[in-house]
Each structure stands twice: as structure tokens, then as C-alpha cells.
Amino acid sequence: WRAFYTRYSLSRFSMPKYTYAIALPGTSDIATRTFSLAAEKKIVTCLDKRGPFPFTDDGVRDAFRLQRSRHAKGKVVIRVAEEDVGKRSQ
């Protein structure tokens, strides 16, 4: 309904002027293939080298400033908590 509302409603100025749709097949083939490519190190994540930012007031503000500037080279990461890998596998 949002696409219709955005295009034909009187309050068009209060909503974005774009519409997008993401459609993937109902099977898990794409996710399985993606994870296997990542495990084989054929694809890697692209993270901005200035991160991860700490989960503090200043850290989150810096991360959003970087994202707003559109000069980030990859995903901007905010570290929420340290993860103990040993505890996770138990």
C-alpha cells in the first residue's frame, strides 16, 4: 500500500519519492550458496576501516556522521558487545 500511497496520495511530500522491492525465491538455495562461497573465502565482507565504532554516545554519533557523509568504504560497524565464542558454542 505504501507504493500506491506514495505515488497517488495528497501527502506525497511527507513520504519518500521512491519505491523498491526485493524478491527472492522461496527456497534457501541462494543463502546456502552465499554461505558456502563465504566459507570458501571467495566472497568477503567489505567493512569500513575506521570501524568498528564503540557503542557509546560519541561512537554512535561518529558512525552516523561517517554514514551521512557518504564517504564510508563498506559497511559501518558499531560494536555493541564483546562476544565470547566459547560460551556461544555451549
PDB file of N, CA, C and O in Angstrom, residues 3-61:
ATOM      1  N   ALA A   3       3.550   1.958  -1.754  1.00  0.00           N
ATOM      2  CA  ALA A   3       3.889   2.413  -3.102  1.00  0.00           C
ATOM      3  C   ALA A   3       2.731   3.205  -3.700  1.00  0.00           C
ATOM      4  O   ALA A   3       2.933   4.266  -4.303  1.00  0.00           O
ATOM      5  N   PHE A   4       1.522   2.703  -3.536  1.00  0.00           N
ATOM      6  CA  PHE A   4       0.359   3.425  -4.037  1.00  0.00           C
ATOM      7  C   PHE A   4       0.182   4.753  -3.312  1.00  0.00           C
ATOM      8  O   PHE A   4      -0.048   5.790  -3.919  1.00  0.00           O
ATOM      9  N   TYR A   5       0.307   4.728  -1.997  1.00  0.00           N
ATOM     10  CA  TYR A   5       0.142   5.927  -1.179  1.00  0.00           C
ATOM     11  C   TYR A   5       1.182   6.979  -1.538  1.00  0.00           C
ATOM     12  O   TYR A   5       0.888   8.163  -1.620  1.00  0.00           O
ATOM     13  N   THR A   6       2.422   6.533  -1.794  1.00  0.00           N
ATOM     14  CA  THR A   6       3.495   7.461  -2.130  1.00  0.00           C
ATOM     15  C   THR A   6       3.233   8.148  -3.470  1.00  0.00           C
ATOM     16  O   THR A   6       3.495   9.329  -3.628  1.00  0.00           O
ATOM     17  N   ARG A   7       2.730   7.403  -4.419  1.00  0.00           N
ATOM     18  CA  ARG A   7       2.541   7.962  -5.760  1.00  0.00           C
ATOM     19  C   ARG A   7       1.277   8.779  -5.908  1.00  0.00           C
ATOM     20  O   ARG A   7       1.252   9.747  -6.657  1.00  0.00           O
ATOM     21  N   TYR A   8       0.179   8.394  -5.259  1.00  0.00           N
ATOM     22  CA  TYR A   8      -1.116   8.983  -5.570  1.00  0.00           C
ATOM     23  C   TYR A   8      -1.787   9.726  -4.430  1.00  0.00           C
ATOM     24  O   TYR A   8      -2.859  10.258  -4.593  1.00  0.00           O
ATOM     25  N   SER A   9      -1.177   9.790  -3.296  1.00  0.00           N
ATOM     26  CA  SER A   9      -1.799  10.433  -2.152  1.00  0.00           C
ATOM     27  C   SER A   9      -1.525  11.928  -2.145  1.00  0.00           C
ATOM     28  O   SER A   9      -0.573  12.416  -2.756  1.00  0.00           O
ATOM     29  N   LEU A  10      -2.360  12.663  -1.421  1.00  0.00           N
ATOM     30  CA  LEU A  10      -2.172  14.104  -1.304  1.00  0.00           C
ATOM     31  C   LEU A  10      -0.991  14.453  -0.419  1.00  0.00           C
ATOM     32  O   LEU A  10      -0.428  15.528  -0.533  1.00  0.00           O
ATOM     33  N   SER A  11      -0.609  13.565   0.470  1.00  0.00           N
ATOM     34  CA  SER A  11       0.512  13.836   1.360  1.00  0.00           C
ATOM     35  C   SER A  11       1.808  13.238   0.810  1.00  0.00           C
ATOM     36  O   SER A  11       2.615  12.710   1.534  1.00  0.00           O
ATOM     37  N   ARG A  12       2.000  13.335  -0.478  1.00  0.00           N
ATOM     38  CA  ARG A  12       3.190  12.783  -1.131  1.00  0.00           C
ATOM     39  C   ARG A  12       4.472  13.399  -0.582  1.00  0.00           C
ATOM     40  O   ARG A  12       5.513  12.763  -0.542  1.00  0.00           O
ATOM     41  N   PHE A  13       4.433  14.625  -0.161  1.00  0.00           N
ATOM     42  CA  PHE A  13       5.634  15.308   0.301  1.00  0.00           C
ATOM     43  C   PHE A  13       6.105  14.809   1.654  1.00  0.00           C
ATOM     44  O   PHE A  13       7.238  15.057   2.040  1.00  0.00           O
ATOM     45  N   SER A  14       5.270  14.098   2.378  1.00  0.00           N
ATOM     46  CA  SER A  14       5.676  13.597   3.686  1.00  0.00           C
ATOM     47  C   SER A  14       6.299  12.206   3.607  1.00  0.00           C
ATOM     48  O   SER A  14       6.802  11.709   4.595  1.00  0.00           O
ATOM     49  N   MET A  15       6.283  11.591   2.439  1.00  0.00           N
ATOM     50  CA  MET A  15       6.839  10.252   2.280  1.00  0.00           C
ATOM     51  C   MET A  15       7.910  10.266   1.195  1.00  0.00           C
ATOM     52  O   MET A  15       7.945  11.170   0.365  1.00  0.00           O
ATOM     53  N   PRO A  16       8.782   9.276   1.168  1.00  0.00           N
ATOM     54  CA  PRO A  16       9.834   9.241   0.148  1.00  0.00           C
ATOM     55  C   PRO A  16       9.257   9.109  -1.256  1.00  0.00           C
ATOM     56  O   PRO A  16       8.170   8.584  -1.445  1.00  0.00           O
ATOM     57  N   LYS A  17      10.019   9.585  -2.239  1.00  0.00           N
ATOM     58  CA  LYS A  17       9.570   9.561  -3.624  1.00  0.00           C
ATOM     59  C   LYS A  17      10.126   8.357  -4.368  1.00  0.00           C
ATOM     60  O   LYS A  17      10.292   8.384  -5.565  1.00  0.00           O
ATOM     61  N   TYR A  18      10.432   7.323  -3.653  1.00  0.00           N
ATOM     62  CA  TYR A  18      10.975   6.132  -4.292  1.00  0.00           C
ATOM     63  C   TYR A  18      10.256   4.898  -3.764  1.00  0.00           C
ATOM     64  O   TYR A  18       9.652   4.918  -2.710  1.00  0.00           O
ATOM     65  N   THR A  19      10.330   3.856  -4.523  1.00  0.00           N
ATOM     66  CA  THR A  19       9.763   2.582  -4.130  1.00  0.00           C
ATOM     67  C   THR A  19      10.735   1.496  -4.563  1.00  0.00           C
ATOM     68  O   THR A  19      11.304   1.582  -5.638  1.00  0.00           O
ATOM     69  N   TYR A  20      10.949   0.513  -3.732  1.00  0.00           N
ATOM     70  CA  TYR A  20      11.806  -0.592  -4.125  1.00  0.00           C
ATOM     71  C   TYR A  20      11.191  -1.895  -3.626  1.00  0.00           C
ATOM     72  O   TYR A  20      10.429  -1.913  -2.680  1.00  0.00           O
ATOM     73  N   ALA A  21      11.523  -2.949  -4.307  1.00  0.00           N
ATOM     74  CA  ALA A  21      11.039  -4.270  -3.915  1.00  0.00           C
ATOM     75  C   ALA A  21      12.182  -5.264  -4.032  1.00  0.00           C
ATOM     76  O   ALA A  21      12.982  -5.185  -4.955  1.00  0.00           O
ATOM     77  N   ILE A  22      12.268  -6.145  -3.082  1.00  0.00           N
ATOM     78  CA  ILE A  22      13.267  -7.199  -3.110  1.00  0.00           C
ATOM     79  C   ILE A  22      12.510  -8.518  -3.188  1.00  0.00           C
ATOM     80  O   ILE A  22      11.656  -8.798  -2.349  1.00  0.00           O
ATOM     81  N   ALA A  23      12.818  -9.288  -4.204  1.00  0.00           N
ATOM     82  CA  ALA A  23      12.137 -10.563  -4.376  1.00  0.00           C
ATOM     83  C   ALA A  23      13.169 -11.667  -4.537  1.00  0.00           C
ATOM     84  O   ALA A  23      14.035 -11.592  -5.398  1.00  0.00           O
ATOM     85  N   LEU A  24      13.107 -12.637  -3.684  1.00  0.00           N
ATOM     86  CA  LEU A  24      13.966 -13.814  -3.771  1.00  0.00           C
ATOM     87  C   LEU A  24      13.080 -15.042  -3.834  1.00  0.00           C
ATOM     88  O   LEU A  24      11.956 -15.040  -3.330  1.00  0.00           O
ATOM     89  N   PRO A  25      13.560 -16.096  -4.452  1.00  0.00           N
ATOM     90  CA  PRO A  25      12.759 -17.322  -4.482  1.00  0.00           C
ATOM     91  C   PRO A  25      12.493 -17.846  -3.069  1.00  0.00           C
ATOM     92  O   PRO A  25      13.236 -17.543  -2.139  1.00  0.00           O
ATOM     93  N   GLY A  26      11.478 -18.632  -2.927  1.00  0.00           N
ATOM     94  CA  GLY A  26      11.089 -19.169  -1.631  1.00  0.00           C
ATOM     95  C   GLY A  26      12.003 -20.262  -1.111  1.00  0.00           C
ATOM     96  O   GLY A  26      11.801 -20.762  -0.015  1.00  0.00           O
ATOM     97  N   THR A  27      13.024 -20.641  -1.864  1.00  0.00           N
ATOM     98  CA  THR A  27      13.941 -21.690  -1.416  1.00  0.00           C
ATOM     99  C   THR A  27      15.160 -21.063  -0.753  1.00  0.00           C
ATOM    100  O   THR A  27      15.401 -19.873  -0.858  1.00  0.00           O
ATOM    101  N   SER A  28      15.940 -21.900  -0.104  1.00  0.00           N
ATOM    102  CA  SER A  28      17.133 -21.404   0.577  1.00  0.00           C
ATOM    103  C   SER A  28      18.391 -21.595  -0.270  1.00  0.00           C
ATOM    104  O   SER A  28      19.494 -21.517   0.248  1.00  0.00           O
ATOM    105  N   ASP A  29      18.241 -21.849  -1.569  1.00  0.00           N
ATOM    106  CA  ASP A  29      19.395 -22.092  -2.441  1.00  0.00           C
ATOM    107  C   ASP A  29      20.352 -20.907  -2.471  1.00  0.00           C
ATOM    108  O   ASP A  29      21.575 -21.090  -2.429  1.00  0.00           O
ATOM    109  N   ILE A  30      19.830 -19.701  -2.540  1.00  0.00           N
ATOM    110  CA  ILE A  30      20.687 -18.515  -2.625  1.00  0.00           C
ATOM    111  C   ILE A  30      21.477 -18.340  -1.337  1.00  0.00           C
ATOM    112  O   ILE A  30      22.684 -18.101  -1.359  1.00  0.00           O
ATOM    113  N   ALA A  31      20.811 -18.469  -0.200  1.00  0.00           N
ATOM    114  CA  ALA A  31      21.504 -18.321   1.083  1.00  0.00           C
ATOM    115  C   ALA A  31      22.548 -19.418   1.266  1.00  0.00           C
ATOM    116  O   ALA A  31      23.674 -19.146   1.700  1.00  0.00           O
ATOM    117  N   THR A  32      22.210 -20.643   0.910  1.00  0.00           N
ATOM    118  CA  THR A  32      23.159 -21.752   1.041  1.00  0.00           C
ATOM    119  C   THR A  32      24.385 -21.515   0.170  1.00  0.00           C
ATOM    120  O   THR A  32      25.520 -21.700   0.611  1.00  0.00           O
ATOM    121  N   ARG A  33      24.172 -21.094  -1.054  1.00  0.00           N
ATOM    122  CA  ARG A  33      25.293 -20.830  -1.972  1.00  0.00           C
ATOM    123  C   ARG A  33      26.139 -19.661  -1.472  1.00  0.00           C
ATOM    124  O   ARG A  33      27.360 -19.707  -1.526  1.00  0.00           O
ATOM    125  N   THR A  34      25.499 -18.620  -0.967  1.00  0.00           N
ATOM    126  CA  THR A  34      26.233 -17.470  -0.449  1.00  0.00           C
ATOM    127  C   THR A  34      27.106 -17.859   0.738  1.00  0.00           C
ATOM    128  O   THR A  34      28.275 -17.477   0.813  1.00  0.00           O
ATOM    129  N   PHE A  35      26.557 -18.632   1.673  1.00  0.00           N
ATOM    130  CA  PHE A  35      27.329 -19.051   2.838  1.00  0.00           C
ATOM    131  C   PHE A  35      28.476 -19.974   2.450  1.00  0.00           C
ATOM    132  O   PHE A  35      29.560 -19.916   3.026  1.00  0.00           O
ATOM    133  N   SER A  36      28.258 -20.839   1.448  1.00  0.00           N
ATOM    134  CA  SER A  36      29.346 -21.714   1.028  1.00  0.00           C
ATOM    135  C   SER A  36      30.449 -20.913   0.342  1.00  0.00           C
ATOM    136  O   SER A  36      31.635 -21.193   0.533  1.00  0.00           O
ATOM    137  N   LEU A  37      30.100 -19.891  -0.437  1.00  0.00           N
ATOM    138  CA  LEU A  37      31.120 -19.028  -1.047  1.00  0.00           C
ATOM    139  C   LEU A  37      31.900 -18.255   0.020  1.00  0.00           C
ATOM    140  O   LEU A  37      33.110 -18.080  -0.093  1.00  0.00           O
ATOM    141  N   ALA A  38      31.217 -17.815   1.054  1.00  0.00           N
ATOM    142  CA  ALA A  38      31.903 -17.118   2.148  1.00  0.00           C
ATOM    143  C   ALA A  38      32.830 -18.065   2.903  1.00  0.00           C
ATOM    144  O   ALA A  38      33.947 -17.687   3.270  1.00  0.00           O
ATOM    145  N   ALA A  39      32.401 -19.302   3.105  1.00  0.00           N
ATOM    146  CA  ALA A  39      33.249 -20.282   3.796  1.00  0.00           C
ATOM    147  C   ALA A  39      34.491 -20.615   2.970  1.00  0.00           C
ATOM    148  O   ALA A  39      35.559 -20.862   3.522  1.00  0.00           O
ATOM    149  N   GLU A  40      34.356 -20.592   1.646  1.00  0.00           N
ATOM    150  CA  GLU A  40      35.492 -20.859   0.758  1.00  0.00           C
ATOM    151  C   GLU A  40      36.362 -19.623   0.538  1.00  0.00           C
ATOM    152  O   GLU A  40      37.305 -19.670  -0.232  1.00  0.00           O
ATOM    153  N   LYS A  41      36.008 -18.519   1.188  1.00  0.00           N
ATOM    154  CA  LYS A  41      36.733 -17.240   1.078  1.00  0.00           C
ATOM    155  C   LYS A  41      36.720 -16.690  -0.347  1.00  0.00           C
ATOM    156  O   LYS A  41      37.638 -15.997  -0.767  1.00  0.00           O
ATOM    157  N   LYS A  42      35.676 -17.014  -1.119  1.00  0.00           N
ATOM    158  CA  LYS A  42      35.544 -16.478  -2.471  1.00  0.00           C
ATOM    159  C   LYS A  42      34.819 -15.135  -2.456  1.00  0.00           C
ATOM    160  O   LYS A  42      34.925 -14.366  -3.399  1.00  0.00           O
ATOM    161  N   ILE A  43      34.055 -14.892  -1.409  1.00  0.00           N
ATOM    162  CA  ILE A  43      33.470 -13.564  -1.192  1.00  0.00           C
ATOM    163  C   ILE A  43      33.777 -13.163   0.244  1.00  0.00           C
ATOM    164  O   ILE A  43      33.854 -14.007   1.144  1.00  0.00           O
ATOM    165  N   VAL A  44      33.991 -11.906   0.458  1.00  0.00           N
ATOM    166  CA  VAL A  44      34.284 -11.395   1.790  1.00  0.00           C
ATOM    167  C   VAL A  44      33.439 -10.153   2.038  1.00  0.00           C
ATOM    168  O   VAL A  44      32.982  -9.500   1.107  1.00  0.00           O
ATOM    169  N   THR A  45      33.256  -9.832   3.296  1.00  0.00           N
ATOM    170  CA  THR A  45      32.517  -8.621   3.627  1.00  0.00           C
ATOM    171  C   THR A  45      33.417  -7.413   3.439  1.00  0.00           C
ATOM    172  O   THR A  45      34.629  -7.481   3.615  1.00  0.00           O
ATOM    173  N   CYS A  46      32.816  -6.317   3.096  1.00  0.00           N
ATOM    174  CA  CYS A  46      33.543  -5.068   2.910  1.00  0.00           C
ATOM    175  C   CYS A  46      33.170  -4.135   4.058  1.00  0.00           C
ATOM    176  O   CYS A  46      32.057  -3.614   4.116  1.00  0.00           O
ATOM    177  N   LEU A  47      34.089  -3.972   5.006  1.00  0.00           N
ATOM    178  CA  LEU A  47      33.848  -3.138   6.181  1.00  0.00           C
ATOM    179  C   LEU A  47      34.708  -1.891   6.105  1.00  0.00           C
ATOM    180  O   LEU A  47      35.856  -1.944   5.647  1.00  0.00           O
ATOM    181  N   ASP A  48      34.181  -0.780   6.573  1.00  0.00           N
ATOM    182  CA  ASP A  48      34.950   0.460   6.600  1.00  0.00           C
ATOM    183  C   ASP A  48      36.101   0.315   7.587  1.00  0.00           C
ATOM    184  O   ASP A  48      35.921  -0.201   8.693  1.00  0.00           O
ATOM    185  N   LYS A  49      37.275   0.778   7.195  1.00  0.00           N
ATOM    186  CA  LYS A  49      38.479   0.593   8.022  1.00  0.00           C
ATOM    187  C   LYS A  49      38.493   1.457   9.275  1.00  0.00           C
ATOM    188  O   LYS A  49      39.272   1.226  10.179  1.00  0.00           O
ATOM    189  N   ARG A  50      37.621   2.458   9.355  1.00  0.00           N
ATOM    190  CA  ARG A  50      37.590   3.322  10.539  1.00  0.00           C
ATOM    191  C   ARG A  50      36.803   2.708  11.688  1.00  0.00           C
ATOM    192  O   ARG A  50      36.844   3.207  12.800  1.00  0.00           O
ATOM    193  N   GLY A  51      36.099   1.646  11.444  1.00  0.00           N
ATOM    194  CA  GLY A  51      35.302   0.989  12.462  1.00  0.00           C
ATOM    195  C   GLY A  51      36.025  -0.206  13.021  1.00  0.00           C
ATOM    196  O   GLY A  51      37.160  -0.461  12.659  1.00  0.00           O
ATOM    197  N   PRO A  52      35.437  -0.949  13.920  1.00  0.00           N
ATOM    198  CA  PRO A  52      34.115  -0.719  14.489  1.00  0.00           C
ATOM    199  C   PRO A  52      34.127   0.406  15.517  1.00  0.00           C
ATOM    200  O   PRO A  52      35.103   0.605  16.226  1.00  0.00           O
ATOM    201  N   PHE A  53      33.033   1.118  15.552  1.00  0.00           N
ATOM    202  CA  PHE A  53      32.874   2.219  16.497  1.00  0.00           C
ATOM    203  C   PHE A  53      32.329   1.683  17.807  1.00  0.00           C
ATOM    204  O   PHE A  53      31.559   0.727  17.815  1.00  0.00           O
ATOM    205  N   PRO A  54      32.714   2.282  18.931  1.00  0.00           N
ATOM    206  CA  PRO A  54      32.192   1.805  20.224  1.00  0.00           C
ATOM    207  C   PRO A  54      30.720   2.179  20.387  1.00  0.00           C
ATOM    208  O   PRO A  54      30.243   3.153  19.815  1.00  0.00           O
ATOM    209  N   PHE A  55      30.014   1.392  21.174  1.00  0.00           N
ATOM    210  CA  PHE A  55      28.600   1.640  21.437  1.00  0.00           C
ATOM    211  C   PHE A  55      28.470   2.645  22.579  1.00  0.00           C
ATOM    212  O   PHE A  55      28.000   2.352  23.667  1.00  0.00           O
ATOM    213  N   THR A  56      28.937   3.851  22.309  1.00  0.00           N
ATOM    214  CA  THR A  56      28.812   4.967  23.243  1.00  0.00           C
ATOM    215  C   THR A  56      28.132   6.097  22.494  1.00  0.00           C
ATOM    216  O   THR A  56      27.936   6.031  21.278  1.00  0.00           O
ATOM    217  N   ASP A  57      27.791   7.138  23.220  1.00  0.00           N
ATOM    218  CA  ASP A  57      27.132   8.280  22.588  1.00  0.00           C
ATOM    219  C   ASP A  57      28.006   8.857  21.470  1.00  0.00           C
ATOM    220  O   ASP A  57      27.549   9.051  20.346  1.00  0.00           O
ATOM    221  N   ASP A  58      29.274   9.103  21.783  1.00  0.00           N
ATOM    222  CA  ASP A  58      30.178   9.667  20.774  1.00  0.00           C
ATOM    223  C   ASP A  58      30.464   8.684  19.644  1.00  0.00           C
ATOM    224  O   ASP A  58      30.550   9.069  18.476  1.00  0.00           O
ATOM    225  N   GLY A  59      30.619   7.412  19.966  1.00  0.00           N
ATOM    226  CA  GLY A  59      30.903   6.413  18.946  1.00  0.00           C
ATOM    227  C   GLY A  59      29.773   6.269  17.939  1.00  0.00           C
ATOM    228  O   GLY A  59      30.003   6.210  16.725  1.00  0.00           O
ATOM    229  N   VAL A  60      28.533   6.231  18.430  1.00  0.00           N
ATOM    230  CA  VAL A  60      27.373   6.110  17.544  1.00  0.00           C
ATOM    231  C   VAL A  60      27.223   7.379  16.704  1.00  0.00           C
ATOM    232  O   VAL A  60      26.942   7.310  15.508  1.00  0.00           O
ATOM    233  N   ARG A  61      27.449   8.536  17.312  1.00  0.00           N
ATOM    234  CA  ARG A  61      27.375   9.791  16.553  1.00  0.00           C
ATOM    235  C   ARG A  61      28.436   9.825  15.449  1.00  0.00           C
ATOM    236  O   ARG A  61      28.154  10.241  14.326  1.00  0.00           O
TER     237      ARG A  61
END
